Coordinates of C-alpha atoms in Angstrom, one line a residue:
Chain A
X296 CA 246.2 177.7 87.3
X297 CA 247.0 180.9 89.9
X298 CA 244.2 182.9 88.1
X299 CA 241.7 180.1 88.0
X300 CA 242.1 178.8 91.3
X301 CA 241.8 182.9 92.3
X302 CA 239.0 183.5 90.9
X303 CA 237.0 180.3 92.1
X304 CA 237.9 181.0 95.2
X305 CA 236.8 184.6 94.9
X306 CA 234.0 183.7 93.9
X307 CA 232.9 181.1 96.4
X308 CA 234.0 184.2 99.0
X309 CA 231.0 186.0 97.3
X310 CA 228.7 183.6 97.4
X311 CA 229.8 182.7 101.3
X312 CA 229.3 186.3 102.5
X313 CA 226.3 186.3 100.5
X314 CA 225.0 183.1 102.7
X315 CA 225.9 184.7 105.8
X316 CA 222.9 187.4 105.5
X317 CA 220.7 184.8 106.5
X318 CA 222.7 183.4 109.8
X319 CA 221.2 185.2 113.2
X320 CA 223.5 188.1 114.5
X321 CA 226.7 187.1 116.3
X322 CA 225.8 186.9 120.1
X323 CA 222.0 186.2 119.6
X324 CA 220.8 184.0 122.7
X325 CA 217.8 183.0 120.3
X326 CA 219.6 181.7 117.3
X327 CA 218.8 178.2 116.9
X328 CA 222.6 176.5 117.7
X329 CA 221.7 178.1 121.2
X330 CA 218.5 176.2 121.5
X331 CA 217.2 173.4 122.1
X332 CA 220.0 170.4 123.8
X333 CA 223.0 173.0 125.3
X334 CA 220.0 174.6 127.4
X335 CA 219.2 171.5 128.9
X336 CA 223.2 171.0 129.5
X337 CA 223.2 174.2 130.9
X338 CA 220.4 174.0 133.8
X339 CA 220.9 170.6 134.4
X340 CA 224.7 169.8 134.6
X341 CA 225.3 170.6 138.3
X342 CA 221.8 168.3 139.3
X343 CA 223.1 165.4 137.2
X344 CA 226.9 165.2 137.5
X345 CA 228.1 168.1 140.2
X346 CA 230.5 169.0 137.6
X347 CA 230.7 172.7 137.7
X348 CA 233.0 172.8 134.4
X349 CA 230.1 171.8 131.5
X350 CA 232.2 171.4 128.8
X351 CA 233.6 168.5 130.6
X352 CA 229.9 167.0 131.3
X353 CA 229.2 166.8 128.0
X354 CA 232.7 165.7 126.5
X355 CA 232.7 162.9 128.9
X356 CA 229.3 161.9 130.0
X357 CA 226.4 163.2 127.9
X358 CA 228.3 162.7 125.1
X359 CA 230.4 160.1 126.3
X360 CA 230.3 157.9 123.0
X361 CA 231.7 160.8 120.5
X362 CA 234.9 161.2 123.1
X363 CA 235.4 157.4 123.2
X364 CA 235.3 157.2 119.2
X365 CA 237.7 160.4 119.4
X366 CA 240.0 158.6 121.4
X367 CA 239.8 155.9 119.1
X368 CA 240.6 158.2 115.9
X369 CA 243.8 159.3 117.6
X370 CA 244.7 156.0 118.8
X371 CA 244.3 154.9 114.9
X372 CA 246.4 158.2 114.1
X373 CA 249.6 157.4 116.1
X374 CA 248.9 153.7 114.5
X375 CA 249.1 154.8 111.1
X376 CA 252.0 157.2 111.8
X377 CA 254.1 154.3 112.9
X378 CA 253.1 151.7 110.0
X379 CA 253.7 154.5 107.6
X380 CA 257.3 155.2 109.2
X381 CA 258.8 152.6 111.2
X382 CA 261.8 150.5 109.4
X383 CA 261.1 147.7 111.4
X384 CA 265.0 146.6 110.4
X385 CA 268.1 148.0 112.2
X386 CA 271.5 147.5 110.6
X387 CA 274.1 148.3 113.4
X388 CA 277.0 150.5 112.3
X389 CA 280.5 148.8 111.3
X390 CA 282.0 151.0 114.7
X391 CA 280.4 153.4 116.8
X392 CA 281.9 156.7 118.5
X393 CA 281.6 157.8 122.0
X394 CA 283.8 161.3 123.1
X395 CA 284.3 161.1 126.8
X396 CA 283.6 165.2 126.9
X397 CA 285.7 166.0 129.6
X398 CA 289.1 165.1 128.3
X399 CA 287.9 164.9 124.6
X400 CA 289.2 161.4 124.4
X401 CA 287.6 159.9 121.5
X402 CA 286.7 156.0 121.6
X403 CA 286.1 153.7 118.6
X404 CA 284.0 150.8 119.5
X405 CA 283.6 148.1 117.2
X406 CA 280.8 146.0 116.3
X407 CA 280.0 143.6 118.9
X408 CA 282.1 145.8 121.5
X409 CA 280.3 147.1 124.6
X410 CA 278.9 150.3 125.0
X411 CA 279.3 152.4 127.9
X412 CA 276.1 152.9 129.6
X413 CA 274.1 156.1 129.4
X414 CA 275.7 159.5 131.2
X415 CA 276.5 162.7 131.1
X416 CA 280.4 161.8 130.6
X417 CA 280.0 159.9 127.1
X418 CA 278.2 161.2 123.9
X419 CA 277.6 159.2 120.8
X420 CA 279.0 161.2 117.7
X421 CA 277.4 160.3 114.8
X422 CA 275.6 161.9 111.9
X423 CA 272.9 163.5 114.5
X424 CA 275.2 165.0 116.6
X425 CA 274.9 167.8 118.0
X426 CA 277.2 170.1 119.9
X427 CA 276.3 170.5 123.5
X428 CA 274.3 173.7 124.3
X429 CA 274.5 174.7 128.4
X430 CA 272.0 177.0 128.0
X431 CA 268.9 175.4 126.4
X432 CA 269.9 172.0 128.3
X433 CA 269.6 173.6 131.7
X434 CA 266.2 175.9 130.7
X435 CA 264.6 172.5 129.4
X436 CA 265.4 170.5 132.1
X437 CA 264.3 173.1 135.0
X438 CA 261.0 173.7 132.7
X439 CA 260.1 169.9 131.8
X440 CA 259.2 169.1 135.8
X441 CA 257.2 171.6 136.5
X442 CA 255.6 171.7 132.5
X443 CA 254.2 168.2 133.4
X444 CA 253.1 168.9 137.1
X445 CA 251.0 171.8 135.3
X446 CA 249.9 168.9 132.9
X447 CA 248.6 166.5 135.6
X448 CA 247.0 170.1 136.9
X449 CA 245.2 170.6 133.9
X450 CA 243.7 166.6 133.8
X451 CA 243.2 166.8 137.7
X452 CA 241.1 170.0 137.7
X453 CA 239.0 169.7 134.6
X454 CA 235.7 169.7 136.7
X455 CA 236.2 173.1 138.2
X456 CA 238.0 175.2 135.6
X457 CA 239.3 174.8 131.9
X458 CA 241.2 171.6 131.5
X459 CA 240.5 167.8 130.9
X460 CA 242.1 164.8 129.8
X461 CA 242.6 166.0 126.4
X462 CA 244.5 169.6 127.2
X463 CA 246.6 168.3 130.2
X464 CA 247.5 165.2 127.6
X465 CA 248.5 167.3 125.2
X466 CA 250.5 169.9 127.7
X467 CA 252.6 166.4 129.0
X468 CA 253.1 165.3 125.7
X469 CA 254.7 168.8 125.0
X470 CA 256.6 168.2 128.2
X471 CA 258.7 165.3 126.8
X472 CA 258.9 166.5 123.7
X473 CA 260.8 169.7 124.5
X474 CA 262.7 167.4 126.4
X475 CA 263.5 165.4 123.2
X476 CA 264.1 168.6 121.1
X477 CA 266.6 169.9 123.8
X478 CA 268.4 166.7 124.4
X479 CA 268.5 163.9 122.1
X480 CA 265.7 161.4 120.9
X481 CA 268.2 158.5 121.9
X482 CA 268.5 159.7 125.2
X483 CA 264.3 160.4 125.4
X484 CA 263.8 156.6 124.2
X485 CA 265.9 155.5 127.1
X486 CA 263.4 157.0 129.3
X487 CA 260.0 156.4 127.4
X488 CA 260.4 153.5 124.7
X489 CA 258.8 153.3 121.9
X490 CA 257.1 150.2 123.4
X491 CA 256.2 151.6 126.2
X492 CA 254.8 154.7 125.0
X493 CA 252.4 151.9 122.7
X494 CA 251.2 150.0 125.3
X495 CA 250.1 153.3 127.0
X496 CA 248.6 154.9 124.6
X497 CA 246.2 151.4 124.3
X498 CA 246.0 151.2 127.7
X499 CA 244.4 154.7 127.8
X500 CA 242.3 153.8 124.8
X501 CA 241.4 150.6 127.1
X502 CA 240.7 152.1 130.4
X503 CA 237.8 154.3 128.9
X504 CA 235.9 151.7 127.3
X505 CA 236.7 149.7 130.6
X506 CA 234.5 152.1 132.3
X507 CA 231.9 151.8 129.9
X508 CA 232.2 147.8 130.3
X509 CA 232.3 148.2 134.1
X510 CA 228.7 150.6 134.2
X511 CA 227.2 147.8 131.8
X512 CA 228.7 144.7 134.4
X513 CA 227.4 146.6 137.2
X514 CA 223.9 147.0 135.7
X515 CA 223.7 150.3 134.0
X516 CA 223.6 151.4 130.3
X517 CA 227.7 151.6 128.8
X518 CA 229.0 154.6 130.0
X519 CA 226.2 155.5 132.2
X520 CA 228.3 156.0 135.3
X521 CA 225.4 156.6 137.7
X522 CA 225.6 152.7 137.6
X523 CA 229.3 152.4 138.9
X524 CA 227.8 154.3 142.8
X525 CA 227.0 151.0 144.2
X526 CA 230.8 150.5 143.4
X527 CA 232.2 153.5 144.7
X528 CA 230.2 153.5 147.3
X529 CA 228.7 156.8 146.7
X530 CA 225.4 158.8 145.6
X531 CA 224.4 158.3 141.3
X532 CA 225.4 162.0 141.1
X533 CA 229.0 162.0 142.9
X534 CA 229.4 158.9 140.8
X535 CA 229.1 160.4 137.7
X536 CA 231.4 163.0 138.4
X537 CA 234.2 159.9 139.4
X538 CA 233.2 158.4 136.6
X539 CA 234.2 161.4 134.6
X540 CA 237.1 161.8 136.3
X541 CA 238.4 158.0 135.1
X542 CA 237.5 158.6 131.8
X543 CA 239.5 161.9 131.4
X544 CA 242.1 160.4 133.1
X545 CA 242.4 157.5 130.2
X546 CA 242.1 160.0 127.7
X547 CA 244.9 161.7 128.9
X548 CA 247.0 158.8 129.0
X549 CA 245.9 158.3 125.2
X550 CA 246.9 161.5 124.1
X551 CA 249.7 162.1 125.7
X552 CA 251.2 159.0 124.6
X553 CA 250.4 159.4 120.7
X554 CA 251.6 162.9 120.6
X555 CA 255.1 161.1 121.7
X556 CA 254.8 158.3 119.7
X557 CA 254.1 160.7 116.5
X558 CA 256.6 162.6 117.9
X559 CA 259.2 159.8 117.8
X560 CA 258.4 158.4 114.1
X561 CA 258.1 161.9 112.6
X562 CA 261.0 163.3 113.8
X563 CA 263.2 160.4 113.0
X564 CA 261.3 159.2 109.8
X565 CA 261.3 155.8 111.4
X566 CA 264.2 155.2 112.6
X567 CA 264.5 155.9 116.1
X568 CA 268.0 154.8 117.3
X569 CA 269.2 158.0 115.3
X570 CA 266.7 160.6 115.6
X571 CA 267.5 164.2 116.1
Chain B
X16 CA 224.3 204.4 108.1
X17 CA 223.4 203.1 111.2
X18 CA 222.0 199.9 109.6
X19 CA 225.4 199.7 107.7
X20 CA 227.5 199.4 110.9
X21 CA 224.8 197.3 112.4
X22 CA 224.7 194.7 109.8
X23 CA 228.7 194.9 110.1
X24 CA 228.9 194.3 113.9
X25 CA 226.7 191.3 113.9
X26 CA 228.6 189.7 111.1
X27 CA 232.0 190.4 111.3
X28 CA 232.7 187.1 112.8
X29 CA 231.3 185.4 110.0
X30 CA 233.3 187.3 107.5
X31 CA 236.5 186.7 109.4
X32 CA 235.8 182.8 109.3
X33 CA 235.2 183.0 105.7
X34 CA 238.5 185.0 104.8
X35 CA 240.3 182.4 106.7
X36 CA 238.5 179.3 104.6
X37 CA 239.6 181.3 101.6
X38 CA 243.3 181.9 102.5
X39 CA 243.5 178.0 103.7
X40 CA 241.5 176.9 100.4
X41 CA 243.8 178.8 98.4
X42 CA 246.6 177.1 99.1
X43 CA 245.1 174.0 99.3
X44 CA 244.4 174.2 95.9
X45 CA 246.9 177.0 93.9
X46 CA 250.2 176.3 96.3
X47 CA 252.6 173.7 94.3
X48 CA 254.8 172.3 97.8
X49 CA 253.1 169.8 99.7
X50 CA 253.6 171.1 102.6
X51 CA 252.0 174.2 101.9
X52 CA 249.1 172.3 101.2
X53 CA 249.1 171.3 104.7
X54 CA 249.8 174.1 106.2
X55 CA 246.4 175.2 104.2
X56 CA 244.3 172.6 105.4
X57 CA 246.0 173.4 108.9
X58 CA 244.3 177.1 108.8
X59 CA 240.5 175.7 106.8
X60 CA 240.4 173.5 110.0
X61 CA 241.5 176.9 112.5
X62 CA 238.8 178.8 110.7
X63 CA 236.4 175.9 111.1
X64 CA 236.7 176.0 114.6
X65 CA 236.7 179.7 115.2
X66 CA 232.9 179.3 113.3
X67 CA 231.7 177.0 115.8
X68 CA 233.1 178.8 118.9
X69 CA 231.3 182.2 117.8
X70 CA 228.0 180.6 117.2
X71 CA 228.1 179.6 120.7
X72 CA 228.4 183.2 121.8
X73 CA 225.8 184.8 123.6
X74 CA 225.6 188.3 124.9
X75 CA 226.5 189.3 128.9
X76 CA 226.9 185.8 129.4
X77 CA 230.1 184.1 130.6
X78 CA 232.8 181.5 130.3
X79 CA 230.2 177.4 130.4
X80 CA 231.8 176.8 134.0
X81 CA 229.2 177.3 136.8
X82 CA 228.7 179.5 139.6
X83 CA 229.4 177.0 142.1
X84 CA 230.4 177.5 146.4
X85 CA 228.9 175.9 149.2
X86 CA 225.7 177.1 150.2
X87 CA 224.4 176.9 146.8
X88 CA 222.7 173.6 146.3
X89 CA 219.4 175.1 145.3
X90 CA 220.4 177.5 143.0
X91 CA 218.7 177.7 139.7
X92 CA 220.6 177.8 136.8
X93 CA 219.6 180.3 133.8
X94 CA 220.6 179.1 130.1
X95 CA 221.0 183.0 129.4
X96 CA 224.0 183.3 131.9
X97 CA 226.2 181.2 130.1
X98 CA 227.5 180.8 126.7
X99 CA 226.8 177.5 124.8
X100 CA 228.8 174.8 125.5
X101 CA 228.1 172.3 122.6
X102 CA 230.0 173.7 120.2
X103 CA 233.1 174.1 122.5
X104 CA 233.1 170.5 123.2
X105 CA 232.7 169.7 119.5
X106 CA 235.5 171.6 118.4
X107 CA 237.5 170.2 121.8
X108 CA 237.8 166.6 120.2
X109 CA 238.1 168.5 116.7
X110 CA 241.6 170.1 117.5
X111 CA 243.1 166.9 118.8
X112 CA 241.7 165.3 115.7
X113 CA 243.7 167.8 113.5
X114 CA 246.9 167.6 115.2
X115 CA 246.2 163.6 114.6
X116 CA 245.4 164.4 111.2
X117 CA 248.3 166.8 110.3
X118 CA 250.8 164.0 112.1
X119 CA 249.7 161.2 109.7
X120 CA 249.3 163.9 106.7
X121 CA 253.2 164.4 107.5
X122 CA 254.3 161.0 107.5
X123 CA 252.8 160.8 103.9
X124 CA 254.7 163.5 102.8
X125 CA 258.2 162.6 104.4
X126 CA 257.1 158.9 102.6
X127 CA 256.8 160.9 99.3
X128 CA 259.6 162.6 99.8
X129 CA 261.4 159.1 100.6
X130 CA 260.0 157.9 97.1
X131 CA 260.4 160.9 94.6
X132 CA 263.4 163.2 96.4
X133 CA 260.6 165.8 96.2
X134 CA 258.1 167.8 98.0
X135 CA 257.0 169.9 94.6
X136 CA 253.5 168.6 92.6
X137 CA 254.8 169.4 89.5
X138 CA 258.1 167.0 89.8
X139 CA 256.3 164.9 91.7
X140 CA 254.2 164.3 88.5
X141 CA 256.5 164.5 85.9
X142 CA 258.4 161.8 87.6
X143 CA 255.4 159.8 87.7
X144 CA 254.8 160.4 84.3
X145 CA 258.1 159.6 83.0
X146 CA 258.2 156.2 85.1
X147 CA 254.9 155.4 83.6
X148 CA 256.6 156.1 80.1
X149 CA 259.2 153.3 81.1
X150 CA 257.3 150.3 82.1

């Protein structure tokens, strides 16, 4: 099975390298991919939209439709994630343990008994537990603020330099995860449910095709933003550029918000009141 | 000679995107642990979108974000100046789509690993086999 599967795929490596004689030289400003539409993006992104950044133009306005389907496929991602996962049925534990850490006291608590509410003094020992580690609880927790100020950076600055909805989304979602890595996932769904972090993710889904409805009730084609300036009160050009800037923002929401939620079924296969 | 390095230098890129397909085909296909497999489709996709980011390459041309300050309203834009943003915009929504892709391709395998106590094809199959046997 080795040899065959090494020799097929020798082969096809031939043939490949073969193929490539007939592609244009690397760099060529005349080979055909560097033609025909991405000129036109090229000369005319600044007229249309003032967005200086024309990866964003495209991503969120010329090809506005692709992005929103996008958005959908990772919406459907973090859906199948948790349908594949989620044990919608939680048995609660006979007792549960809490340490108080200062004194090392350790409390039984049985079923039905009352919990004592989240903080730094109590810890849950259990199967997951993990001893407590000063040093990479301290690093995470100075990092994760300024991790997701960077974040809202990236999303607010995507029409003058690198960044968008989808790379600051990601760079938040990071954020919380390290958080959850560092700490625990029980002490991460206290802060951003499950729920919640559903609802958001739809919501982001939701507030880019609400655009798209908005430019078609205010007279335009869907997703043709020019049509949103009698609403902003601006020029068609400035109102493309807003209009850019609400879509990236929902697709940051979206992403952010499915990288968690895959983040929370994954990492617990399912069941999130134990977790890492 | 000349023409050798030539033909080298305009399609090296090419040939590095192909050797990457192969290394992530290969263990899509040869590798036995399911998540090997994934990790193999992981690098097809990675050399998928190294292919489209060097066709969009042009030469002496720069980074597809505008020369912009105030003052320059009228300026004429030249497609030669700047590299081709298509394709980076295409492979934008393609990365997210992988991490999406590789998050729901590891659910499946925790799921098998949930059903069969195993992430090896071989086992995997035998156990199939053997509860096929049964019933």
């Amino acid at each position: 099975m080795k040899l065959i599967g090494m020799i097929s795929i020798f082969w096809l490596f031939i043939v490949l390298v073969y193929g490539t004689s007939d592609f244009s030289a690397w760099g060529d400003p005349e080979s055909p991919c560097n033609l025909h539409v991405s000129n036109y993006y090229i000369e005319h992104a600044m007229s249309d939209t003032s967005v200086p950044n024309i990866v964003t133009a495209i991503l969120a306005d010329y090809r506005g439709f692709d992005t929103m389907f996008e958005t959908a496929v990772i919406f459907s991602a973090g859906i199948a994630c948790f349908f594949l996962l989620r044990r919608p049925k939680y048995d609660a534990p006979e007792a549960v343990v809490f340490r108080h850490i200062q004194t090392g006291i350790t409390l039984r608590i049985e079923k039905g008994g009352r919990l004592p509410k989240e903080s730094d003094e109590f810890e849950r020992i259990d199967t997951q537990w993990v001893p407590y580690d000063l040093v990479i609880q301290v690093t995470s927790r100075i990092l994760v603020p300024f991790i997701q100020l960077f974040a809202l950076y990236v999303v607010a600055h995507g029409h003058h330099s690198p960044g968008g909805g989808f790379q600051g989304g990601v760079i938040f979602g990071a954020a919380i995860i390290l958080f959850a890595v560092s700490n625990t996932l029980r002490k991460t769904t206290h802060r951003v449910s499950e729920k919640r972090s559903a609802v958001l993710c739809a919501i982001g889904v939701l507030i880019y095709a609400g655009t798209g409805v908005c430019c078609l009730l205010a007279g335009g084609n869907f997703l043709d933003y020019s049509a949103l300036s009698g609403l902003l009160g601006v020029d068609p050009v400035t109102a493309r550029s807003h209009g850019i800037m609400m879509v990236e923002m929902g697709v940051g929401l979206a992403v952010t918000m499915v990288m968690i939620w895959i983040y929370y079924n994954l990492s617990s296969a399912g069941k999130q009141h134990e977790g890492l | 000679m000349d023409d050798m390095i030539a033909i080298i230098l305009s399609k090296y890129n090419y040939w590095t995107v192909i050797t990457l397909m192969m290394i992530g085909l290969y263990a899509m296909i040869v590798k036995n642990n399911l998540i090997k497999k994934i990790i193999g489709m992981n690098i097809f996709q990675t050399s998928i979108i190294l292919f489209y980011v060097s066709m969009g390459m042009k030469k002496d041309a720069t980074i597809p974000i505008l020369e912009h300050h105030p003052g320059m309203q009228e300026h004429v834009y030249h497609a030669a100046d700047y590299i081709n943003p298509l394709p980076h915009v295409l492979m934008l929504t393609a990365i997210v789509v992988s991490v999406a892709t590789l998050g729901v391709a590891l659910s499946l395998a925790l799921k098998v690993y949930d059903q069969y106590g195993t992430l090896e094809e071989d086992e995997i199959n035998a156990k199939i086999r053997k509860a096929s046997v049964k019933s």
